[in-house]
Short mmCIF file of C-alpha atoms and ligand atoms in Angstrom, two decimals:
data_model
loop_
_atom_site.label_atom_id
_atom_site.label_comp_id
_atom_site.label_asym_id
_atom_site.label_seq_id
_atom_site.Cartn_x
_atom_site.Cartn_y
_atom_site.Cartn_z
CA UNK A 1 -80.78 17.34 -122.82
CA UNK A 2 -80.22 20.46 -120.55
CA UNK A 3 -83.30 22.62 -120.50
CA UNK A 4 -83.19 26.07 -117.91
CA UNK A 5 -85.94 26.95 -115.66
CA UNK A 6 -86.20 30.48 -115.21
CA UNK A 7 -88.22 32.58 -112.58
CA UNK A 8 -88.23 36.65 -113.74
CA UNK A 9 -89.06 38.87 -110.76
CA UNK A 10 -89.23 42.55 -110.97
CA UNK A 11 -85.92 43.32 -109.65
CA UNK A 12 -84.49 39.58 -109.27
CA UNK A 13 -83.97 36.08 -111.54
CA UNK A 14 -83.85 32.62 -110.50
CA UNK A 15 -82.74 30.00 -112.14
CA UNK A 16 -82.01 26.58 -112.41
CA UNK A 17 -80.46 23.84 -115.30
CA UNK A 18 -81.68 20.19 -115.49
CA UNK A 19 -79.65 17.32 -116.66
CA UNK A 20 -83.58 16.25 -118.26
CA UNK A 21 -82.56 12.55 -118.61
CA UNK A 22 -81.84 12.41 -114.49
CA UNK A 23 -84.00 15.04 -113.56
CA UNK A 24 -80.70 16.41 -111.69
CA UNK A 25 -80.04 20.43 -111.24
CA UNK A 26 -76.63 20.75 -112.44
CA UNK A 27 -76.64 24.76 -111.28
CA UNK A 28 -79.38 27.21 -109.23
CA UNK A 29 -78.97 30.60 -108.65
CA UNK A 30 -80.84 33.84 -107.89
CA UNK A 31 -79.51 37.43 -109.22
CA UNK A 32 -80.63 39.67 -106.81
CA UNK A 33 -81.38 43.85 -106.64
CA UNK A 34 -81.51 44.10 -110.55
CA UNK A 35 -81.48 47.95 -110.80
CA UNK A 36 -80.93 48.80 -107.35
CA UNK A 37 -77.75 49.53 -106.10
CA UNK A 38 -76.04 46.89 -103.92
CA UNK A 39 -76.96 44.27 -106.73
CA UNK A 40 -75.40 40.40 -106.49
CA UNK A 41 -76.12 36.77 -107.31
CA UNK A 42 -75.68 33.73 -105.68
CA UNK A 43 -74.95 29.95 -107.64
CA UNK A 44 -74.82 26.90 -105.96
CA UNK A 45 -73.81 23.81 -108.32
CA UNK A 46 -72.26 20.41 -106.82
CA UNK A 47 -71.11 21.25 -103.48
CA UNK A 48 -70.30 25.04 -104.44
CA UNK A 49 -71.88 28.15 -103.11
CA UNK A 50 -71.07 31.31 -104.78
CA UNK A 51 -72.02 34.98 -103.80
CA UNK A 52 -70.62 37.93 -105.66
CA UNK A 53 -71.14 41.11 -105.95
CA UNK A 54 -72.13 42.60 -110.01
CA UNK A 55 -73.76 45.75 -111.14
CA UNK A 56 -76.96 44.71 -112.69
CA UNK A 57 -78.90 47.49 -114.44
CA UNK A 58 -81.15 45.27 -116.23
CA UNK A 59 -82.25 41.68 -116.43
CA UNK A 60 -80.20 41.38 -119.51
CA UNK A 61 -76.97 42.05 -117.53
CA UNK A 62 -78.14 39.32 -115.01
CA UNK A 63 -79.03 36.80 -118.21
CA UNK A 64 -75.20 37.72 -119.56
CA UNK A 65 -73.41 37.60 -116.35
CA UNK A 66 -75.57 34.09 -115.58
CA UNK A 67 -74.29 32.80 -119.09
CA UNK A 68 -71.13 33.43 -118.39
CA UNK A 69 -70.36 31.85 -115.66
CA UNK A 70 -72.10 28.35 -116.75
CA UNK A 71 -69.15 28.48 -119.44
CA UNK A 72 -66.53 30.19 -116.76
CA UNK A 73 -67.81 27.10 -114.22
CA UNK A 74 -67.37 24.25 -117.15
CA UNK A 75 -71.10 23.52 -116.23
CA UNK A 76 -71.18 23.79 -119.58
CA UNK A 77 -68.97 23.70 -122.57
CA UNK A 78 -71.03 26.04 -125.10
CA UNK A 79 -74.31 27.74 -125.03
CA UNK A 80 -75.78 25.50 -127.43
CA UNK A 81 -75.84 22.89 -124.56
CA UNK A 82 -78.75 24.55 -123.40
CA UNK A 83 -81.69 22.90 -125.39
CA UNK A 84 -84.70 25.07 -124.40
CA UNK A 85 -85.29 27.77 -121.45
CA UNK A 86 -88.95 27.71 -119.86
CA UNK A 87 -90.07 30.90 -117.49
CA UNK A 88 -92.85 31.43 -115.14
CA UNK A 89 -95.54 33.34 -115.70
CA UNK A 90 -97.88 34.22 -112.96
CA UNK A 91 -100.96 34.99 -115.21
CA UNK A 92 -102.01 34.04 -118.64
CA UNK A 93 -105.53 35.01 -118.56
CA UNK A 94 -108.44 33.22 -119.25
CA UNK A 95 -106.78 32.48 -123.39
CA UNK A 96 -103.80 31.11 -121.71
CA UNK A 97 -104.49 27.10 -120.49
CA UNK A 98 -101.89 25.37 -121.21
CA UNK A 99 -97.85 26.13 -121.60
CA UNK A 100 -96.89 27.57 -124.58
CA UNK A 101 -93.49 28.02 -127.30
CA UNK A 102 -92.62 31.59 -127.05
CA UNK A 103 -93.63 34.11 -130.02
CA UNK A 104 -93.90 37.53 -130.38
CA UNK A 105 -97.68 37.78 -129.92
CA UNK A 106 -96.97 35.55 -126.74
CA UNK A 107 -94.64 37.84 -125.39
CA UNK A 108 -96.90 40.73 -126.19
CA UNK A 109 -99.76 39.01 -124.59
CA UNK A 110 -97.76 38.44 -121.36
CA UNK A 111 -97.55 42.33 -121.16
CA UNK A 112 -100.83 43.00 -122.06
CA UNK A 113 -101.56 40.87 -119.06
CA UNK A 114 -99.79 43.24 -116.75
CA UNK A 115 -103.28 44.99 -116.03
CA UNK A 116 -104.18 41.86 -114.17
CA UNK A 117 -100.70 41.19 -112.62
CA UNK A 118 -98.92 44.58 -112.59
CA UNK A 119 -95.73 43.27 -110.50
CA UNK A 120 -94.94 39.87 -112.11
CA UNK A 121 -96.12 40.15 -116.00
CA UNK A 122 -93.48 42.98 -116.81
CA UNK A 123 -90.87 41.61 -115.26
CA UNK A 124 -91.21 38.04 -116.67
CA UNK A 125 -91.76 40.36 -120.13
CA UNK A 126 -87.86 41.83 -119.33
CA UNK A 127 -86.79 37.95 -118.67
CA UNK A 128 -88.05 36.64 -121.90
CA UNK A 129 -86.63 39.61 -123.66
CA UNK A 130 -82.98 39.33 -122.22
CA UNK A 131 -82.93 35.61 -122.66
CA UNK A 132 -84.46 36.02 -126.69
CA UNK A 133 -81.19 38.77 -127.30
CA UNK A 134 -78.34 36.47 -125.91
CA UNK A 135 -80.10 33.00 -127.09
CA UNK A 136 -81.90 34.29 -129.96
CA UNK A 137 -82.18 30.23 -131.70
CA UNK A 138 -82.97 28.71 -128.34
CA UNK A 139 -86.62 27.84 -128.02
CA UNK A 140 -88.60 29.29 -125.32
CA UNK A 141 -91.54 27.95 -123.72
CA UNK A 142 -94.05 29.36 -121.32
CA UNK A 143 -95.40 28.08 -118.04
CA UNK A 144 -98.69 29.98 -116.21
CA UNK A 145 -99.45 30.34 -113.13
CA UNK A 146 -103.22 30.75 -113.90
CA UNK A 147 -103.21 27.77 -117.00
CA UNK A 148 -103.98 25.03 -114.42
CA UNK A 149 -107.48 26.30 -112.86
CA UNK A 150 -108.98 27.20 -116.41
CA UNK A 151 -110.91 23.99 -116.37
CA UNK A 152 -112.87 25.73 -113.45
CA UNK A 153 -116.77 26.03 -114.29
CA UNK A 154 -118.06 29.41 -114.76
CA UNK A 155 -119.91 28.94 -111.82
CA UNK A 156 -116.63 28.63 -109.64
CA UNK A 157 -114.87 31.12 -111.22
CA UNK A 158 -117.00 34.36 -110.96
CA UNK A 159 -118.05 36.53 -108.36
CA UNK A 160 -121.62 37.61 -108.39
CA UNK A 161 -120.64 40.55 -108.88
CA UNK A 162 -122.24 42.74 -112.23
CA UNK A 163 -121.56 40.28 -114.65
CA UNK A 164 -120.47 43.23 -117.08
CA UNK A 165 -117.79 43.69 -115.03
CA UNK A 166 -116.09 40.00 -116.02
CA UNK A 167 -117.48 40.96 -120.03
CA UNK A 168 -115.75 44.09 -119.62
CA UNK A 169 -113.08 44.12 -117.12
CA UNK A 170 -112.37 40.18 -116.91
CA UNK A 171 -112.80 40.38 -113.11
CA UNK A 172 -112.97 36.58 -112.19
CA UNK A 173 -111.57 34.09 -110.02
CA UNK A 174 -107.71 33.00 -111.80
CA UNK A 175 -106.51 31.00 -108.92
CA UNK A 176 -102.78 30.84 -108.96
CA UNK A 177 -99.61 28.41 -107.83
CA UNK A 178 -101.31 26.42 -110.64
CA UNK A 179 -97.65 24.79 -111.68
CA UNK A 180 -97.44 23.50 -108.15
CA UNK A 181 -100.82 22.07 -107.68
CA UNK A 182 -100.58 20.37 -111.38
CA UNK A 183 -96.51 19.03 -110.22
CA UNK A 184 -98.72 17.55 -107.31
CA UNK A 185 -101.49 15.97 -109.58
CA UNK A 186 -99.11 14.28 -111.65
CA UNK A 187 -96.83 13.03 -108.67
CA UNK A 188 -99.71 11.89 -106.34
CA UNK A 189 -100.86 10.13 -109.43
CA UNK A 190 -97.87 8.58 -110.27
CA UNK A 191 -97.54 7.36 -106.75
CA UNK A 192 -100.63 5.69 -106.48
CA UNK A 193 -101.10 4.35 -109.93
CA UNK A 194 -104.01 6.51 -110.91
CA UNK A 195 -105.18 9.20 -113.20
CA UNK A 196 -108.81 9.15 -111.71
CA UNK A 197 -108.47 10.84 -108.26
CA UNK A 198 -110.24 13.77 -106.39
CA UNK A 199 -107.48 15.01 -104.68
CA UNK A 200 -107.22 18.05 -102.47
CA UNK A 201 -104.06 20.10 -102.78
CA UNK A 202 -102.72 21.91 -100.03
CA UNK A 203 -100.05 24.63 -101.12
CA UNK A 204 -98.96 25.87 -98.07
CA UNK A 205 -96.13 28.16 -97.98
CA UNK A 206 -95.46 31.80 -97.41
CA UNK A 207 -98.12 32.27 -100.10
CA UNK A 208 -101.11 29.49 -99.64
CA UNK A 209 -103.90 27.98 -101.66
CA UNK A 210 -105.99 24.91 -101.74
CA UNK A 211 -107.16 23.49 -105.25
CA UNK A 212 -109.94 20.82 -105.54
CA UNK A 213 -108.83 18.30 -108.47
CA UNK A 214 -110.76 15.51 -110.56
CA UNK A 215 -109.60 13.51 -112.87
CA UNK A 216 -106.51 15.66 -113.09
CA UNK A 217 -108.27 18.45 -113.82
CA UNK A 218 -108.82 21.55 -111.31
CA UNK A 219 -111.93 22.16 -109.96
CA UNK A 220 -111.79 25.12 -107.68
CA UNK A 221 -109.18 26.91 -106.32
CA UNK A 222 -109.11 29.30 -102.99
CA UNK A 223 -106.94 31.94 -104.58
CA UNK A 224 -108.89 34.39 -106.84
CA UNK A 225 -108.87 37.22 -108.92
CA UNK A 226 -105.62 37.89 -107.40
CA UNK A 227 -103.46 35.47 -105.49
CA UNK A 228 -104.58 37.64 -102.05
CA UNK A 229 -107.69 35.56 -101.68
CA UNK A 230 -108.21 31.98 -100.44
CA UNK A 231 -106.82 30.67 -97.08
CA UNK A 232 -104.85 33.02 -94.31
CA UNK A 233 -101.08 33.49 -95.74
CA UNK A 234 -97.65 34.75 -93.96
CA UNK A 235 -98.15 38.38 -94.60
CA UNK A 236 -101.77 38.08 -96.58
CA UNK A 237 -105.10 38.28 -95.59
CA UNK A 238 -107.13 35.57 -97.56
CA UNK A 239 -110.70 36.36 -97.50
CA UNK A 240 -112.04 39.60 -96.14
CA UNK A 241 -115.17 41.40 -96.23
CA UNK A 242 -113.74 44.25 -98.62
CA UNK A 243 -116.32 46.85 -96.75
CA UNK A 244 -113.13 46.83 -94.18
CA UNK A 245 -111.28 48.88 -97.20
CA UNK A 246 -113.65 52.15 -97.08
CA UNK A 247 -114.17 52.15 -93.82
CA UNK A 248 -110.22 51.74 -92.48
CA UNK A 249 -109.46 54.30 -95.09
CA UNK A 250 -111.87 56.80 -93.75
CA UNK A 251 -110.36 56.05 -90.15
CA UNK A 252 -106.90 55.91 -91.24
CA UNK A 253 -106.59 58.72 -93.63
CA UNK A 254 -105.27 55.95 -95.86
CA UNK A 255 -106.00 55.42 -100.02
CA UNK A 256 -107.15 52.16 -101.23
CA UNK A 257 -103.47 51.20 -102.27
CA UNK A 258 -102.32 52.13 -98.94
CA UNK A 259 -104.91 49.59 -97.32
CA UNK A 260 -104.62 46.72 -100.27
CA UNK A 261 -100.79 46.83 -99.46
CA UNK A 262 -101.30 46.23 -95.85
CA UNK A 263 -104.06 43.22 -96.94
CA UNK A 264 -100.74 41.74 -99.17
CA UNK A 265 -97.80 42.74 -96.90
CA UNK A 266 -99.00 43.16 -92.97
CA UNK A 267 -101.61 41.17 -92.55
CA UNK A 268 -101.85 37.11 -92.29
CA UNK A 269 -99.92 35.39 -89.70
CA UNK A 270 -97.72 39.01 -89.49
CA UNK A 271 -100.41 41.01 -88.87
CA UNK A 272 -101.79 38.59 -86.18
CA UNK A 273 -99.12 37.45 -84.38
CA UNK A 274 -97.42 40.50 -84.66
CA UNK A 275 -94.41 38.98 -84.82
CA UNK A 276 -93.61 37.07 -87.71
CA UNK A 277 -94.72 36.15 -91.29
CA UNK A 278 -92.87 32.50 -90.72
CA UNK A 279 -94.31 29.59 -89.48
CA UNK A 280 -91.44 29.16 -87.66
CA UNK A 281 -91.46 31.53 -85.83
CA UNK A 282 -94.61 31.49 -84.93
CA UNK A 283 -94.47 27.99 -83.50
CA UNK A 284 -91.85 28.74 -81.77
CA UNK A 285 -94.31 31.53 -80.18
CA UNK A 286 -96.84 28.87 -79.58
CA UNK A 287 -94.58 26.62 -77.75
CA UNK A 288 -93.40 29.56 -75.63
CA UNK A 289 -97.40 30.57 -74.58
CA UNK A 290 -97.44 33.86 -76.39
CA UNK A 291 -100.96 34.23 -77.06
CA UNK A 292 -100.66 36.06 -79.82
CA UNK A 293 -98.96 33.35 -81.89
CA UNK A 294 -101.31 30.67 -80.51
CA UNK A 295 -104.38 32.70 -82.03
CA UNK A 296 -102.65 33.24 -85.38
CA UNK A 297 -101.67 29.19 -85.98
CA UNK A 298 -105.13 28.42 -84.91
CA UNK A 299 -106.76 31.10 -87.74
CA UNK A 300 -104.41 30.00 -89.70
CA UNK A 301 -105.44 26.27 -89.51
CA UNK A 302 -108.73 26.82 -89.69
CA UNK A 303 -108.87 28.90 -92.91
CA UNK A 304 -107.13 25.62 -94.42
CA UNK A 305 -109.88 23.82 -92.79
CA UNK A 306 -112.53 25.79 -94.45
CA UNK A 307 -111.35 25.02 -97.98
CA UNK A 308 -110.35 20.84 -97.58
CA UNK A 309 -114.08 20.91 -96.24
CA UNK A 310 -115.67 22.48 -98.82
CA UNK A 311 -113.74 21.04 -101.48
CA UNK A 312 -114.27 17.25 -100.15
CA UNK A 313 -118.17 18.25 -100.50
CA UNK A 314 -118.08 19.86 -103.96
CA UNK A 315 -115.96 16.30 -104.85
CA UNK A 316 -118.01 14.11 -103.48
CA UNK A 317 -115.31 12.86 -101.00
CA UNK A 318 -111.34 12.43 -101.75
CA UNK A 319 -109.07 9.98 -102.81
CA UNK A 320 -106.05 12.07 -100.93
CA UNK A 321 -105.02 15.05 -99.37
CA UNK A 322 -101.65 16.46 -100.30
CA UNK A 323 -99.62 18.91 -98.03
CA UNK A 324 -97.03 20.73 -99.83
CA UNK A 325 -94.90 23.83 -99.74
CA UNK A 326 -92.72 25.13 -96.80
CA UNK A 327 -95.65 24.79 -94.05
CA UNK A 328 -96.75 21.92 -95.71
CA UNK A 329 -94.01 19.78 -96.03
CA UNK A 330 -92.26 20.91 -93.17
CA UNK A 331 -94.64 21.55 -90.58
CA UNK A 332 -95.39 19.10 -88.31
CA UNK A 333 -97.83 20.36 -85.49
CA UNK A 334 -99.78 22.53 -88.76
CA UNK A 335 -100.70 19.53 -90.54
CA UNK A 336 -101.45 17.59 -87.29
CA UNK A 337 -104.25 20.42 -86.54
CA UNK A 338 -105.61 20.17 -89.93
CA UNK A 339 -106.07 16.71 -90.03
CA UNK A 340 -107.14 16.89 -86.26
CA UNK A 341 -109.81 19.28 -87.49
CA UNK A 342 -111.39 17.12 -90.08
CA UNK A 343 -111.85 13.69 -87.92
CA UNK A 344 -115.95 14.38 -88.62
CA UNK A 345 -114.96 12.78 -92.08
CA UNK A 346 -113.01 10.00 -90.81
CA UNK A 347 -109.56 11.29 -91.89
CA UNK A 348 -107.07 10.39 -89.44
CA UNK A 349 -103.32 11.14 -89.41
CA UNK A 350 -100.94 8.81 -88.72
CA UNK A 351 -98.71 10.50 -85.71
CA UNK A 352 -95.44 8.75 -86.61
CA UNK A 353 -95.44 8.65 -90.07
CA UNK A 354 -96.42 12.47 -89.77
CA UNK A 355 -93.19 13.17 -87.87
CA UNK A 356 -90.97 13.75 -90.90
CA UNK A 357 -90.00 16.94 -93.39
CA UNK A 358 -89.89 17.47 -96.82
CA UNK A 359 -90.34 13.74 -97.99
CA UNK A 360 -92.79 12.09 -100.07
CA UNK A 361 -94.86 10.06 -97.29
CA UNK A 362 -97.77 8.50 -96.71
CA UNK A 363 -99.51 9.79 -93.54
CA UNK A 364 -102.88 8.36 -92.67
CA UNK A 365 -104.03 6.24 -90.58
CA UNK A 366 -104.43 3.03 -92.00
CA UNK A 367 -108.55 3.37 -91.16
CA UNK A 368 -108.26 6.97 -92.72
CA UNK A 369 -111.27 7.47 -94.66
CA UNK A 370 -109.13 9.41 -96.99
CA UNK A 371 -105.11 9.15 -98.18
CA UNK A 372 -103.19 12.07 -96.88
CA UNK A 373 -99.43 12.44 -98.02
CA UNK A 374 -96.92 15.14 -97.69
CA UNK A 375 -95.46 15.55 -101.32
CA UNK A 376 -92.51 18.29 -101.89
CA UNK A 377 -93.41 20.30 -104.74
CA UNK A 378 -90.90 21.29 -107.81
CA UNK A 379 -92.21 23.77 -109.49
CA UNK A 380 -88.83 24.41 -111.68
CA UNK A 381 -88.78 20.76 -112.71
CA UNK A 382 -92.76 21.03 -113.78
CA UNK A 383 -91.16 23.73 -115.86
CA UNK A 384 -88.57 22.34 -117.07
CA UNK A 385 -90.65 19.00 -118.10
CA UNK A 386 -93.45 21.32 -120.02
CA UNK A 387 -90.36 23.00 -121.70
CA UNK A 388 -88.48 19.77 -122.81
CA UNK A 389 -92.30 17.97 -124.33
CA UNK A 390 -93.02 21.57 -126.20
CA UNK A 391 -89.81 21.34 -127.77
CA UNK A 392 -89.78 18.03 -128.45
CA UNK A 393 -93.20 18.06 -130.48
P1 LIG B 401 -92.41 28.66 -99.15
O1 LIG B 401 -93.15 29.90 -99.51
O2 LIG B 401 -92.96 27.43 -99.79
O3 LIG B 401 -90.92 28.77 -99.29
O4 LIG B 401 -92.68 28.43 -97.58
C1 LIG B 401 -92.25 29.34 -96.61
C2 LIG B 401 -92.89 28.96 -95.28
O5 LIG B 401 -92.52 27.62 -94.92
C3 LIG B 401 -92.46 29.86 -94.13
O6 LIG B 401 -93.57 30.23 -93.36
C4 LIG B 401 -91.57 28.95 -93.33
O7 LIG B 401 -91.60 29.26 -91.97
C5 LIG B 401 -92.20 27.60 -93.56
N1 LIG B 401 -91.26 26.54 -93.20
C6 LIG B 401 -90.11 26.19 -93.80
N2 LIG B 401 -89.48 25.23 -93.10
C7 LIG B 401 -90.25 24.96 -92.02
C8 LIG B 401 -90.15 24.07 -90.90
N3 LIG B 401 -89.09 23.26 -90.77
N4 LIG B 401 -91.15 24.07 -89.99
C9 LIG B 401 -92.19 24.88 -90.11
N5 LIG B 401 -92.35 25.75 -91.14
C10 LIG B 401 -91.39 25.79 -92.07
#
């Protein structure tokens, strides 16, 4: 069975096709600039790479064009191939737990969410729409962002702020990447046997967040009513003291938006290091002594520090610690300060066994009080797995 994975931004789509009984991705692509001027796509199947230039005024041109050229590639023979399509959604709510089949109160639903998520909701809204005219007898599933954390206890998820304000307004903790973290739950679990872990997830990529899990069920999650709290990210803050937001907009002349967009967009390990968003780059900084860099890895570290501490005490200890995501998988020296960081507990890293990238691998110390693995995270396939059992039912 061949089941899409689909990934509606507001003015891009990404995409990838599973061969479901391999797991294999037969095609990926992004379309990108829909509605802008200067709009293209990229495919990469087999050992292809593709970039062309297209006029995309909508998503549905991007969904037509992308159909297309499956057919034009011989990817596929006929559109019927395609057994089910299953898009992201960043937030479903507090009604939305699990992944869903696609209706029209669903869809409606998603849009009535975009209060809560004004720049993904819509735009995954515009996917499901294009992909419902072209493939109107394909089924459709749902994936959220949000579905993962809902097992949170009240008590975790709200702020003490005036409670009428979550009765009224819904203002709560969400927590998002939940896709990810649950793709590492089921993995991790896999790998080790076991459905009754505490495991600590580590998401750490341009966008970070740390979820506490038990039993394979989320306990708290750093990321909150919006996916700008939590742990110190490339271009986000994480947590602040939001009194900063009156008073910089007094000294700056600047409105609230003004300042919440340079919380999501210039702050984190940008705003620090003033250099770079990437973790890259900004260990590349650190090796070369500029002392900017060196201050934001080390915030940066110890923001992730903050939450695998407080979430091994709310478990009552961990099973295993997962790194995941670009910084997690990838980077090296990060995950050797983390770990180096929590030695009070008796978690000790492995030096060798850390030296690798973007490979499920153990890397604690065999006296370790705790596992800790890198494990690369997929969230199309989670996707595309939810999608094919929905179907299937
Ligand atoms: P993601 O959002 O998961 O794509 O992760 C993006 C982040 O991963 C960026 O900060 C990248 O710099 C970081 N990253 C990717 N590859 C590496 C690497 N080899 N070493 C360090 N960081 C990396």
């Amino acid at each position: 069975m061949k089941i899409m994975s689909i990934n509606a931004g507001s003015s891009s789509l990404k995409f990838s096709l599973f061969e479901m009984d391999t797991k294999e991705v037969l095609v990926s692509g992004l379309f990108e600039r829909i509605g802008i001027e200067g709009s293209f796509y990229t495919i990469k199947y087999q050992d292809y790479k593709l970039k062309e230039e297209a006029p995309l005024n909508d998503h549905a041109d991007a969904v037509k064009i992308l159909l297309d050229k499956l057919i034009e590639l011989q990817i596929i023979s006929s559109l019927e191939e395609i057994d089910g399509i299953g898009h992201r959604i960043v937030h479903g709510g507090s009604e939305y737990t699990k992944s869903v089949m696609v209706t029209n109160k669903v869809a409606e639903d998603i849009l009535k969410l975009s209060d809560l998520a004004p720049l993904h909701n819509p735009a995954h809204y515009l996917g499901i729409k294009a992909f419902q005219e072209v493939l109107p007898k394909t089924p459709m599933v749902v994936v959220f962002d949000t579905a993962f954390h809902q097992t949170m206890d009240k008590e975790n998820y709200l702020y003490a702020v005036p409670y009428e304000w979550y009765e009224k307004y819904k203002v709560r903790k969400y927590g998002f990447h939940g896709t990810s973290h649950r793709y590492i739950t089921k993995k991790i679990s896999e790998e080790l046997g076991r459905d009754d872990l505490k495991i600590i997830s580590c998401h750490l990529g341009n966008g970070g967040s740390v979820t506490a899990i038990k039993d394979g069920k989320c306990v708290n999650t750093s990321m909150g009513f919006t996916p700008l709290a939590g742990i110190m990210m490339g271009t986000r803050t994480g947590d602040v003291d939001c009194s900063i937001v009156p008073y910089v907009m007094e000294k700056e002349g600047k409105s609230a938006g003004e300042i919440l967009s340079d919380f999501n967009k210039k702050s984190g390990l940008l705003g620090i290091s003033q250099l770079s968003s990437d973790s890259r780059d900004i260990e590349d900084g650190v090796k070369s002594g500029n002392e900017q860099c060196i201050l934001a890895q080390e915030m940066f570290v110890r923001s992730v520090v903050k939450y695998i501490a407080q979430y091994y005490v709310e478990l009552g200890g961990a099973d295993v610690i997962c790194f995941t995501a670009g910084i997690g998988e990838n980077s090296i020296d990060t995950r050797r300060m983390i770990v180096e960081k929590l030695s009070v507990l008796g978690i000790k890293l492995d030096l060798e066994a850390n030296n690798v990238r973007g490979k499920l691998t153990k890397i604690s110390a065999k006296d370790s009080s705790c596992l800790l693995y890198i494990v690369p995270t997929n969230e199309e396939l989670m996707i595309a797995l939810d999608t094919l059992e929905i179907i299937n039912r």
